[in-house]
PDB file of C-alpha atoms in Angstrom:
ATOM      1  CA  UNK A 387      25.913  21.841  39.838  1.00 41.00           C
ATOM      2  CA  UNK A 388      29.444  22.309  38.662  1.00 38.00           C
ATOM      3  CA  UNK A 389      30.541  25.919  37.943  1.00 38.00           C
ATOM      4  CA  UNK A 390      31.249  26.661  34.312  1.00 38.00           C
ATOM      5  CA  UNK A 391      34.645  28.037  35.196  1.00 39.00           C
ATOM      6  CA  UNK A 392      36.710  25.876  37.645  1.00 37.00           C
ATOM      7  CA  UNK A 393      40.339  25.186  37.656  1.00 33.00           C
ATOM      8  CA  UNK A 394      40.865  22.982  40.755  1.00 37.00           C
ATOM      9  CA  UNK A 395      42.160  19.571  39.865  1.00 36.00           C
ATOM     10  CA  UNK A 396      40.835  16.251  41.104  1.00 41.00           C
ATOM     11  CA  UNK A 397      43.173  13.462  42.037  1.00 42.00           C
ATOM     12  CA  UNK A 398      43.654  12.425  38.512  1.00 42.00           C
ATOM     13  CA  UNK A 399      44.621  15.938  37.426  1.00 46.00           C
ATOM     14  CA  UNK A 400      41.547  16.726  35.468  1.00 46.00           C
ATOM     15  CA  UNK A 401      39.781  20.015  35.933  1.00 46.00           C
ATOM     16  CA  UNK A 402      36.020  20.493  36.477  1.00 39.00           C
ATOM     17  CA  UNK A 403      35.909  21.998  33.082  1.00 48.00           C
ATOM     18  CA  UNK A 404      37.026  18.589  31.623  1.00 51.00           C
ATOM     19  CA  UNK A 405      34.332  16.853  33.731  1.00 46.00           C
ATOM     20  CA  UNK A 406      31.683  19.145  32.471  1.00 45.00           C
ATOM     21  CA  UNK A 407      32.784  18.707  28.888  1.00 48.00           C
ATOM     22  CA  UNK A 408      32.591  14.856  29.378  1.00 45.00           C
ATOM     23  CA  UNK A 409      29.070  15.195  30.851  1.00 47.00           C
ATOM     24  CA  UNK A 410      27.855  17.346  27.904  1.00 50.00           C
ATOM     25  CA  UNK A 411      29.420  14.880  25.418  1.00 45.00           C
ATOM     26  CA  UNK A 412      27.868  11.958  27.103  1.00 43.00           C
ATOM     27  CA  UNK A 413      24.458  13.643  27.186  1.00 41.00           C
ATOM     28  CA  UNK A 414      24.647  14.490  23.444  1.00 42.00           C
ATOM     29  CA  UNK A 415      25.716  10.916  22.550  1.00 39.00           C
ATOM     30  CA  UNK A 416      22.884   9.542  24.519  1.00 40.00           C
ATOM     31  CA  UNK A 417      20.377  11.799  22.712  1.00 38.00           C
ATOM     32  CA  UNK A 418      21.858  10.912  19.334  1.00 37.00           C
ATOM     33  CA  UNK A 419      21.535   7.143  20.187  1.00 36.00           C
ATOM     34  CA  UNK A 420      17.897   7.603  21.234  1.00 35.00           C
ATOM     35  CA  UNK A 421      17.101   9.355  17.986  1.00 37.00           C
ATOM     36  CA  UNK A 422      18.858   6.723  15.888  1.00 36.00           C
ATOM     37  CA  UNK A 423      17.342   3.669  17.581  1.00 38.00           C
ATOM     38  CA  UNK A 424      15.192   1.867  15.044  1.00 42.00           C
ATOM     39  CA  UNK A 425      11.458   1.918  15.669  1.00 43.00           C
ATOM     40  CA  UNK A 426       9.740  -1.325  16.570  1.00 44.00           C
ATOM     41  CA  UNK A 427       6.167  -2.636  16.646  1.00 42.00           C
ATOM     42  CA  UNK A 428       5.837  -1.136  20.167  1.00 48.00           C
ATOM     43  CA  UNK A 429       5.708   2.253  18.593  1.00 84.00           C
ATOM     44  CA  UNK A 430       2.631   1.621  16.523  1.00 95.00           C
ATOM     45  CA  UNK A 431       0.137   4.579  16.536  1.00 97.00           C
ATOM     46  CA  UNK A 432      -3.377   5.628  15.476  1.00 97.00           C
ATOM     47  CA  UNK A 433      -4.308   8.101  12.695  1.00 98.00           C
ATOM     48  CA  UNK A 434      -7.438   8.749  10.776  1.00 97.00           C
ATOM     49  CA  UNK A 435      -9.725  10.913  12.961  1.00 95.00           C
ATOM     50  CA  UNK A 436     -13.308   9.536  12.925  1.00 94.00           C
ATOM     51  CA  UNK A 437     -12.158   6.623  10.837  1.00 96.00           C
ATOM     52  CA  UNK A 438      -9.167   5.534  13.003  1.00 97.00           C
ATOM     53  CA  UNK A 439      -6.518   3.073  11.748  1.00 98.00           C
ATOM     54  CA  UNK A 440      -3.470   1.593  13.316  1.00 98.00           C
ATOM     55  CA  UNK A 441      -0.126   2.330  11.709  1.00 98.00           C
ATOM     56  CA  UNK A 442       2.138  -0.716  11.868  1.00 98.00           C
ATOM     57  CA  UNK A 443       5.738  -0.051  11.862  1.00 98.00           C
ATOM     58  CA  UNK A 444       8.334  -2.494  10.784  1.00 97.00           C
ATOM     59  CA  UNK A 445      11.138  -4.207  12.800  1.00 94.00           C
ATOM     60  CA  UNK A 446      13.571  -1.678  11.442  1.00 94.00           C
ATOM     61  CA  UNK A 447      12.278   1.743  10.188  1.00 95.00           C
ATOM     62  CA  UNK A 448      14.298   3.350   7.368  1.00 96.00           C
ATOM     63  CA  UNK A 449      14.515   7.022   6.922  1.00 96.00           C
ATOM     64  CA  UNK A 450      12.430   7.428   4.865  1.00 98.00           C
ATOM     65  CA  UNK A 451      10.431   4.204   4.708  1.00 98.00           C
ATOM     66  CA  UNK A 452       7.941   2.809   2.087  1.00 98.00           C
ATOM     67  CA  UNK A 453       4.270   2.931   2.914  1.00 98.00           C
ATOM     68  CA  UNK A 454       1.767   0.138   2.040  1.00 99.00           C
ATOM     69  CA  UNK A 455      -1.942   0.775   2.110  1.00 99.00           C
ATOM     70  CA  UNK A 456      -4.398  -2.152   1.901  1.00 99.00           C
ATOM     71  CA  UNK A 457      -7.930  -1.328   0.711  1.00 99.00           C
ATOM     72  CA  UNK A 458     -10.819  -3.761   1.367  1.00 98.00           C
ATOM     73  CA  UNK A 459     -13.644  -4.763  -0.831  1.00 98.00           C
ATOM     74  CA  UNK A 460     -17.221  -3.452  -0.209  1.00 98.00           C
ATOM     75  CA  UNK A 461     -19.114  -4.864   2.800  1.00 97.00           C
ATOM     76  CA  UNK A 462     -15.949  -6.053   4.528  1.00 98.00           C
ATOM     77  CA  UNK A 463     -13.110  -4.235   6.519  1.00 98.00           C
ATOM     78  CA  UNK A 464      -9.402  -3.759   6.604  1.00 98.00           C
ATOM     79  CA  UNK A 465      -9.069  -6.338   9.270  1.00 98.00           C
ATOM     80  CA  UNK A 466     -10.955  -9.045   7.267  1.00 98.00           C
ATOM     81  CA  UNK A 467      -8.906  -8.381   4.123  1.00 98.00           C
ATOM     82  CA  UNK A 468      -5.725  -8.585   6.282  1.00 98.00           C
ATOM     83  CA  UNK A 469      -6.922 -12.010   7.617  1.00 98.00           C
ATOM     84  CA  UNK A 470      -7.319 -13.196   4.030  1.00 98.00           C
ATOM     85  CA  UNK A 471      -4.078 -11.918   2.618  1.00 98.00           C
ATOM     86  CA  UNK A 472      -1.820 -11.891   5.659  1.00 98.00           C
ATOM     87  CA  UNK A 473       0.136  -8.900   4.623  1.00 98.00           C
ATOM     88  CA  UNK A 474       1.130  -7.617   8.069  1.00 98.00           C
ATOM     89  CA  UNK A 475       3.866 -10.151   9.039  1.00 98.00           C
ATOM     90  CA  UNK A 476       5.710  -9.714   5.697  1.00 98.00           C
ATOM     91  CA  UNK A 477       5.311  -5.996   5.706  1.00 98.00           C
ATOM     92  CA  UNK A 478       6.807  -5.813   9.099  1.00 97.00           C
ATOM     93  CA  UNK A 479       9.830  -8.043   8.224  1.00 97.00           C
ATOM     94  CA  UNK A 480      10.377  -6.256   4.918  1.00 97.00           C
ATOM     95  CA  UNK A 481      10.566  -2.731   6.326  1.00 98.00           C
ATOM     96  CA  UNK A 482       7.236  -1.347   5.199  1.00 98.00           C
ATOM     97  CA  UNK A 483       4.950   1.031   7.183  1.00 98.00           C
ATOM     98  CA  UNK A 484       1.561  -0.604   6.802  1.00 98.00           C
ATOM     99  CA  UNK A 485      -2.169   0.281   7.272  1.00 98.00           C
ATOM    100  CA  UNK A 486      -5.454  -1.384   6.498  1.00 98.00           C
ATOM    101  CA  UNK A 487      -8.075   1.404   6.848  1.00 98.00           C
ATOM    102  CA  UNK A 488     -11.841   1.132   6.555  1.00 98.00           C
ATOM    103  CA  UNK A 489     -14.220   2.748   4.174  1.00 98.00           C
ATOM    104  CA  UNK A 490     -17.320   4.676   5.298  1.00 98.00           C
ATOM    105  CA  UNK A 491     -20.542   2.942   6.164  1.00 97.00           C
ATOM    106  CA  UNK A 492     -23.678   3.265   3.958  1.00 97.00           C
ATOM    107  CA  UNK A 493     -27.375   3.156   4.987  1.00 96.00           C
ATOM    108  CA  UNK A 494     -27.107  -0.615   5.384  1.00 96.00           C
ATOM    109  CA  UNK A 495     -24.251  -0.320   7.757  1.00 96.00           C
ATOM    110  CA  UNK A 496     -21.893  -1.809   5.092  1.00 97.00           C
ATOM    111  CA  UNK A 497     -18.460  -0.294   4.340  1.00 98.00           C
ATOM    112  CA  UNK A 498     -17.408   0.971   0.969  1.00 98.00           C
ATOM    113  CA  UNK A 499     -14.908   3.157  -0.849  1.00 98.00           C
ATOM    114  CA  UNK A 500     -16.298   5.972  -3.058  1.00 98.00           C
ATOM    115  CA  UNK A 501     -14.017   4.905  -5.875  1.00 98.00           C
ATOM    116  CA  UNK A 502     -16.052   5.441  -9.061  1.00 97.00           C
ATOM    117  CA  UNK A 503     -19.487   5.789 -10.559  1.00 97.00           C
ATOM    118  CA  UNK A 504     -19.767   1.971 -10.941  1.00 98.00           C
ATOM    119  CA  UNK A 505     -18.292   1.002  -7.594  1.00 98.00           C
ATOM    120  CA  UNK A 506     -19.368   1.189  -4.915  1.00 97.00           C
ATOM    121  CA  UNK A 507     -21.201   4.173  -3.569  1.00 97.00           C
ATOM    122  CA  UNK A 508     -24.726   2.593  -3.733  1.00 95.00           C
ATOM    123  CA  UNK A 509     -26.520   5.476  -1.988  1.00 97.00           C
ATOM    124  CA  UNK A 510     -24.539   8.380  -3.711  1.00 96.00           C
ATOM    125  CA  UNK A 511     -23.176   9.592  -0.459  1.00 97.00           C
ATOM    126  CA  UNK A 512     -20.887  12.617  -0.203  1.00 96.00           C
ATOM    127  CA  UNK A 513     -17.581  10.915   0.638  1.00 96.00           C
ATOM    128  CA  UNK A 514     -14.204  12.157  -0.406  1.00 98.00           C
ATOM    129  CA  UNK A 515     -12.030   9.028  -0.081  1.00 98.00           C
ATOM    130  CA  UNK A 516      -9.172  10.650  -2.058  1.00 98.00           C
ATOM    131  CA  UNK A 517      -8.985  13.293   0.625  1.00 98.00           C
ATOM    132  CA  UNK A 518      -9.221  10.597   3.357  1.00 98.00           C
ATOM    133  CA  UNK A 519      -6.268   8.632   1.985  1.00 98.00           C
ATOM    134  CA  UNK A 520      -4.278  11.774   1.540  1.00 98.00           C
ATOM    135  CA  UNK A 521      -4.951  12.743   5.082  1.00 98.00           C
ATOM    136  CA  UNK A 522      -3.698   9.265   6.305  1.00 98.00           C
ATOM    137  CA  UNK A 523      -0.457   9.682   4.380  1.00 98.00           C
ATOM    138  CA  UNK A 524       0.014  13.292   5.682  1.00 98.00           C
ATOM    139  CA  UNK A 525      -0.683  12.242   9.315  1.00 98.00           C
ATOM    140  CA  UNK A 526       1.669   9.262   9.137  1.00 98.00           C
ATOM    141  CA  UNK A 527       4.387  11.415   7.429  1.00 98.00           C
ATOM    142  CA  UNK A 528       4.177  13.944  10.304  1.00 97.00           C
ATOM    143  CA  UNK A 529       4.976  11.264  12.795  1.00 96.00           C
ATOM    144  CA  UNK A 530       7.472   9.035  10.924  1.00 96.00           C
ATOM    145  CA  UNK A 531       9.363   9.495   7.725  1.00 95.00           C
ATOM    146  CA  UNK A 532       7.491   8.164   4.650  1.00 98.00           C
ATOM    147  CA  UNK A 533       9.238   7.946   1.313  1.00 98.00           C
ATOM    148  CA  UNK A 534       7.010   9.771  -1.136  1.00 98.00           C
ATOM    149  CA  UNK A 535       8.597   7.804  -4.068  1.00 98.00           C
ATOM    150  CA  UNK A 536       7.543   4.365  -2.520  1.00 98.00           C
ATOM    151  CA  UNK A 537       3.828   4.546  -1.703  1.00 98.00           C
ATOM    152  CA  UNK A 538       1.984   1.258  -2.599  1.00 99.00           C
ATOM    153  CA  UNK A 539      -1.590   0.144  -2.781  1.00 99.00           C
ATOM    154  CA  UNK A 540      -3.106  -3.342  -2.558  1.00 99.00           C
ATOM    155  CA  UNK A 541      -6.762  -3.475  -3.171  1.00 98.00           C
ATOM    156  CA  UNK A 542      -9.474  -6.230  -3.549  1.00 99.00           C
ATOM    157  CA  UNK A 543     -12.602  -5.620  -5.615  1.00 98.00           C
ATOM    158  CA  UNK A 544     -13.990  -2.133  -4.446  1.00 98.00           C
ATOM    159  CA  UNK A 545     -10.510  -1.517  -2.932  1.00 98.00           C
ATOM    160  CA  UNK A 546      -8.957  -2.278  -6.258  1.00 98.00           C
ATOM    161  CA  UNK A 547     -11.317   0.318  -7.954  1.00 98.00           C
ATOM    162  CA  UNK A 548     -10.194   2.777  -5.184  1.00 98.00           C
ATOM    163  CA  UNK A 549      -6.513   1.987  -5.817  1.00 98.00           C
ATOM    164  CA  UNK A 550      -6.887   2.707  -9.554  1.00 98.00           C
ATOM    165  CA  UNK A 551      -8.681   5.986  -8.838  1.00 98.00           C
ATOM    166  CA  UNK A 552      -6.223   7.118  -6.210  1.00 98.00           C
ATOM    167  CA  UNK A 553      -3.243   6.364  -8.448  1.00 97.00           C
ATOM    168  CA  UNK A 554      -4.786   8.011 -11.525  1.00 96.00           C
ATOM    169  CA  UNK A 555      -5.922  11.201  -9.707  1.00 96.00           C
ATOM    170  CA  UNK A 556      -3.216  11.984  -7.100  1.00 95.00           C
ATOM    171  CA  UNK A 557       0.112  11.029  -8.884  1.00 93.00           C
ATOM    172  CA  UNK A 558       1.397   9.795  -5.536  1.00 97.00           C
ATOM    173  CA  UNK A 559       1.466   6.082  -6.094  1.00 98.00           C
ATOM    174  CA  UNK A 560       4.498   4.031  -7.296  1.00 98.00           C
ATOM    175  CA  UNK A 561       2.735   0.692  -7.639  1.00 98.00           C
ATOM    176  CA  UNK A 562      -0.608  -1.120  -7.301  1.00 98.00           C
ATOM    177  CA  UNK A 563      -1.578  -4.692  -6.773  1.00 98.00           C
ATOM    178  CA  UNK A 564      -5.177  -5.032  -7.868  1.00 98.00           C
ATOM    179  CA  UNK A 565      -7.282  -8.247  -7.258  1.00 98.00           C
ATOM    180  CA  UNK A 566     -10.704  -8.561  -8.943  1.00 98.00           C
ATOM    181  CA  UNK A 567     -11.075  -4.896  -9.671  1.00 98.00           C
ATOM    182  CA  UNK A 568     -11.822  -2.574 -12.622  1.00 98.00           C
ATOM    183  CA  UNK A 569     -12.331   1.039 -13.565  1.00 98.00           C
ATOM    184  CA  UNK A 570     -15.246   3.103 -14.960  1.00 98.00           C
ATOM    185  CA  UNK A 571     -15.465   2.895 -18.716  1.00 96.00           C
ATOM    186  CA  UNK A 572     -13.303   5.481 -20.491  1.00 93.00           C
ATOM    187  CA  UNK A 573     -11.328   6.368 -17.315  1.00 93.00           C
ATOM    188  CA  UNK A 574      -9.446   9.496 -16.820  1.00 91.00           C
ATOM    189  CA  UNK A 575      -5.951   8.310 -15.925  1.00 94.00           C
ATOM    190  CA  UNK A 576      -2.949  10.325 -16.781  1.00 89.00           C
ATOM    191  CA  UNK A 577      -0.425  10.538 -13.940  1.00 92.00           C
ATOM    192  CA  UNK A 578       2.679  12.532 -14.685  1.00 91.00           C
ATOM    193  CA  UNK A 579       4.837   9.617 -13.615  1.00 93.00           C
ATOM    194  CA  UNK A 580       4.453   5.873 -14.404  1.00 95.00           C
ATOM    195  CA  UNK A 581       2.551   3.623 -12.060  1.00 98.00           C
ATOM    196  CA  UNK A 582       3.538  -0.102 -11.879  1.00 98.00           C
ATOM    197  CA  UNK A 583       0.705  -2.532 -11.831  1.00 98.00           C
ATOM    198  CA  UNK A 584       0.128  -6.220 -10.915  1.00 98.00           C
ATOM    199  CA  UNK A 585      -3.428  -6.953 -12.004  1.00 98.00           C
ATOM    200  CA  UNK A 586      -4.921 -10.291 -10.788  1.00 98.00           C
ATOM    201  CA  UNK A 587      -8.279 -11.477 -12.063  1.00 98.00           C
ATOM    202  CA  UNK A 588     -10.172 -14.781 -12.289  1.00 98.00           C
ATOM    203  CA  UNK A 589     -11.924 -15.867 -15.394  1.00 98.00           C
ATOM    204  CA  UNK A 590     -14.940 -17.191 -13.252  1.00 98.00           C
ATOM    205  CA  UNK A 591     -15.362 -13.954 -11.284  1.00 98.00           C
ATOM    206  CA  UNK A 592     -19.096 -13.419 -11.150  1.00 98.00           C
ATOM    207  CA  UNK A 593     -19.009 -10.172  -9.127  1.00 98.00           C
ATOM    208  CA  UNK A 594     -16.459  -8.062 -11.178  1.00 98.00           C
ATOM    209  CA  UNK A 595     -16.572  -9.839 -14.484  1.00 98.00           C
ATOM    210  CA  UNK A 596     -13.419 -10.417 -16.420  1.00 98.00           C
ATOM    211  CA  UNK A 597     -14.976  -9.040 -19.626  1.00 98.00           C
ATOM    212  CA  UNK A 598     -16.556  -5.995 -17.903  1.00 98.00           C
ATOM    213  CA  UNK A 599     -20.169  -5.261 -16.890  1.00 98.00           C
ATOM    214  CA  UNK A 600     -22.471  -2.849 -15.192  1.00 98.00           C
ATOM    215  CA  UNK A 601     -22.967  -1.819 -11.518  1.00 97.00           C
ATOM    216  CA  UNK A 602     -24.964   1.131 -10.162  1.00 96.00           C
ATOM    217  CA  UNK A 603     -26.177   1.774 -13.703  1.00 97.00           C
ATOM    218  CA  UNK A 604     -22.642   2.438 -14.917  1.00 97.00           C
ATOM    219  CA  UNK A 605     -20.385   0.249 -16.936  1.00 98.00           C
ATOM    220  CA  UNK A 606     -16.927  -0.899 -15.766  1.00 98.00           C
ATOM    221  CA  UNK A 607     -13.897  -1.941 -17.768  1.00 98.00           C
ATOM    222  CA  UNK A 608     -12.882  -5.468 -18.674  1.00 98.00           C
ATOM    223  CA  UNK A 609      -9.566  -6.678 -17.199  1.00 98.00           C
ATOM    224  CA  UNK A 610      -7.973  -6.192 -20.718  1.00 97.00           C
ATOM    225  CA  UNK A 611      -9.206  -2.556 -20.969  1.00 97.00           C
ATOM    226  CA  UNK A 612      -8.049  -1.933 -17.450  1.00 98.00           C
ATOM    227  CA  UNK A 613      -4.574  -3.152 -18.349  1.00 98.00           C
ATOM    228  CA  UNK A 614      -4.604  -1.235 -21.632  1.00 97.00           C
ATOM    229  CA  UNK A 615      -5.064   1.934 -19.669  1.00 97.00           C
ATOM    230  CA  UNK A 616      -1.803   1.350 -17.870  1.00 97.00           C
ATOM    231  CA  UNK A 617      -0.105   0.208 -21.133  1.00 97.00           C
ATOM    232  CA  UNK A 618      -0.827   3.701 -22.247  1.00 95.00           C
ATOM    233  CA  UNK A 619       0.372   5.305 -18.931  1.00 94.00           C
ATOM    234  CA  UNK A 620       3.640   3.300 -18.917  1.00 96.00           C
ATOM    235  CA  UNK A 621       4.255   3.092 -22.606  1.00 95.00           C
ATOM    236  CA  UNK A 622       4.226  -0.700 -22.705  1.00 96.00           C
ATOM    237  CA  UNK A 623       4.264  -2.992 -25.716  1.00 93.00           C
ATOM    238  CA  UNK A 624       4.059  -6.718 -26.421  1.00 88.00           C
ATOM    239  CA  UNK A 625       3.881  -9.078 -23.447  1.00 95.00           C
ATOM    240  CA  UNK A 626       5.535 -12.430 -22.854  1.00 97.00           C
ATOM    241  CA  UNK A 627       3.297 -15.076 -21.289  1.00 98.00           C
ATOM    242  CA  UNK A 628       4.113 -18.024 -19.015  1.00 97.00           C
ATOM    243  CA  UNK A 629       2.089 -20.335 -16.829  1.00 98.00           C
ATOM    244  CA  UNK A 630       2.092 -20.403 -13.044  1.00 97.00           C
ATOM    245  CA  UNK A 631       0.452 -22.613 -10.372  1.00 98.00           C
ATOM    246  CA  UNK A 632      -0.925 -19.700  -8.370  1.00 98.00           C
ATOM    247  CA  UNK A 633      -4.302 -21.052  -6.979  1.00 97.00           C
ATOM    248  CA  UNK A 634      -3.502 -23.989  -4.710  1.00 97.00           C
ATOM    249  CA  UNK A 635      -6.972 -25.499  -5.136  1.00 97.00           C
ATOM    250  CA  UNK A 636      -7.201 -25.394  -8.987  1.00 97.00           C
ATOM    251  CA  UNK A 637      -5.300 -28.268 -10.619  1.00 95.00           C
ATOM    252  CA  UNK A 638      -2.249 -27.475 -12.588  1.00 96.00           C
ATOM    253  CA  UNK A 639      -0.605 -24.256 -13.789  1.00 98.00           C
ATOM    254  CA  UNK A 640      -3.918 -22.409 -14.036  1.00 98.00           C
ATOM    255  CA  UNK A 641      -2.586 -18.844 -14.121  1.00 98.00           C
ATOM    256  CA  UNK A 642      -1.217 -17.147 -17.230  1.00 98.00           C
ATOM    257  CA  UNK A 643       1.187 -14.322 -16.409  1.00 98.00           C
ATOM    258  CA  UNK A 644       1.393 -11.658 -19.049  1.00 98.00           C
ATOM    259  CA  UNK A 645       4.571  -9.619 -18.457  1.00 98.00           C
ATOM    260  CA  UNK A 646       4.723  -6.462 -20.549  1.00 98.00           C
ATOM    261  CA  UNK A 647       7.876  -4.669 -21.871  1.00 96.00           C
ATOM    262  CA  UNK A 648       7.449  -1.005 -21.031  1.00 96.00           C
ATOM    263  CA  UNK A 649       9.162   2.084 -22.173  1.00 93.00           C
ATOM    264  CA  UNK A 650       9.466   3.470 -18.692  1.00 95.00           C
ATOM    265  CA  UNK A 651      10.936   2.098 -15.413  1.00 94.00           C
ATOM    266  CA  UNK A 652       7.471   0.836 -14.472  1.00 96.00           C
ATOM    267  CA  UNK A 653       6.395  -2.830 -14.552  1.00 97.00           C
ATOM    268  CA  UNK A 654       3.111  -4.127 -15.744  1.00 98.00           C
ATOM    269  CA  UNK A 655       1.850  -7.691 -15.315  1.00 98.00           C
ATOM    270  CA  UNK A 656      -1.558  -9.269 -15.736  1.00 98.00           C
ATOM    271  CA  UNK A 657      -2.243 -12.548 -13.934  1.00 98.00           C
ATOM    272  CA  UNK A 658      -5.321 -14.295 -15.403  1.00 98.00           C
ATOM    273  CA  UNK A 659      -6.527 -17.177 -13.188  1.00 98.00           C
ATOM    274  CA  UNK A 660      -8.315 -19.879 -15.199  1.00 98.00           C
ATOM    275  CA  UNK A 661     -11.605 -20.696 -13.259  1.00 98.00           C
ATOM    276  CA  UNK A 662     -10.475 -18.229 -10.527  1.00 98.00           C
ATOM    277  CA  UNK A 663     -13.305 -16.791  -8.351  1.00 98.00           C
ATOM    278  CA  UNK A 664     -13.904 -13.259  -7.244  1.00 98.00           C
ATOM    279  CA  UNK A 665     -12.031 -14.183  -4.008  1.00 98.00           C
ATOM    280  CA  UNK A 666      -9.381 -16.457  -5.345  1.00 97.00           C
ATOM    281  CA  UNK A 667      -7.610 -19.056  -3.295  1.00 97.00           C
ATOM    282  CA  UNK A 668      -4.280 -17.493  -2.341  1.00 98.00           C
ATOM    283  CA  UNK A 669      -0.929 -19.430  -2.046  1.00 98.00           C
ATOM    284  CA  UNK A 670       0.810 -19.463   1.251  1.00 97.00           C
ATOM    285  CA  UNK A 671       3.550 -17.077  -0.166  1.00 98.00           C
ATOM    286  CA  UNK A 672       0.982 -14.566  -1.560  1.00 98.00           C
ATOM    287  CA  UNK A 673       2.104 -11.692   0.662  1.00 98.00           C
ATOM    288  CA  UNK A 674       5.727 -12.304  -0.149  1.00 98.00           C
ATOM    289  CA  UNK A 675       4.971 -12.447  -3.912  1.00 98.00           C
ATOM    290  CA  UNK A 676       3.123  -9.165  -4.047  1.00 98.00           C
ATOM    291  CA  UNK A 677       5.427  -7.304  -1.648  1.00 98.00           C
ATOM    292  CA  UNK A 678       8.471  -8.453  -3.576  1.00 98.00           C
ATOM    293  CA  UNK A 679       6.820  -6.874  -6.679  1.00 98.00           C
ATOM    294  CA  UNK A 680       5.999  -3.655  -5.002  1.00 98.00           C
ATOM    295  CA  UNK A 681       9.368  -3.085  -3.407  1.00 98.00           C
ATOM    296  CA  UNK A 682      11.115  -3.193  -6.804  1.00 97.00           C
ATOM    297  CA  UNK A 683       9.011  -0.123  -7.783  1.00 98.00           C
ATOM    298  CA  UNK A 684       9.743   3.567  -7.127  1.00 97.00           C
ATOM    299  CA  UNK A 685       8.549   6.876  -8.534  1.00 95.00           C
TER     300      UNK A 685
END
């Protein structure tokens, strides 16, 4: 070990003090470089306690980075919804932290989110999924920097119900993509900041009907009333309509896109798929479409 005070010169004329200073500078630079090196997929980690979920990190991790949460339908899983939507590769390339957690299991061994009275806690179990999702965000934030202004949800069916409920009751969500979902009739939804929404629903959905219905002896909203809730939240007005070929199986431009003009920075769109089913056929660029919508949104 070199003494702190040394005045003998080496052949170049430098003192041991000079050498020590260079060594300390090199160590500091190496540490700084290590801390600044972008995270990669090899740094994925697990959160969630007794409902563990893998946190997928992007190729390059911003400080802070947006977080995307995928919420599955009843009786399925995060992995199955991921295989349907193929969100992970696009999230990875677009810089999003990404998770696809699982709901609790009921007496039949089927997973669900305790999202609302109508969907889908069939056996009235004591499950606080608001707290669970909160805990996931907190755990991830403790390990890697999450941007609280860019937390996004994508949900299908029961997962869409859960997305609406979480956004309405926690005030943490910047934007939602909801497929084949709804809310309880007369929902309480008054976040203090706007929440952008891309709502996708098929006219031939026999599970969560476009015009509303009843599940678990409780009524749920029509797609129109669901959108109306967010018209109120985001102070939106008249929509422009255009046609799009979204479903690759249905012939022609089968989807009508209603794009609303809002009095806030939020965006509101309703994509109505003519003859679209509860699990619509998705185009090959679905993940890119929805992630592009989400990344434009911020609290």
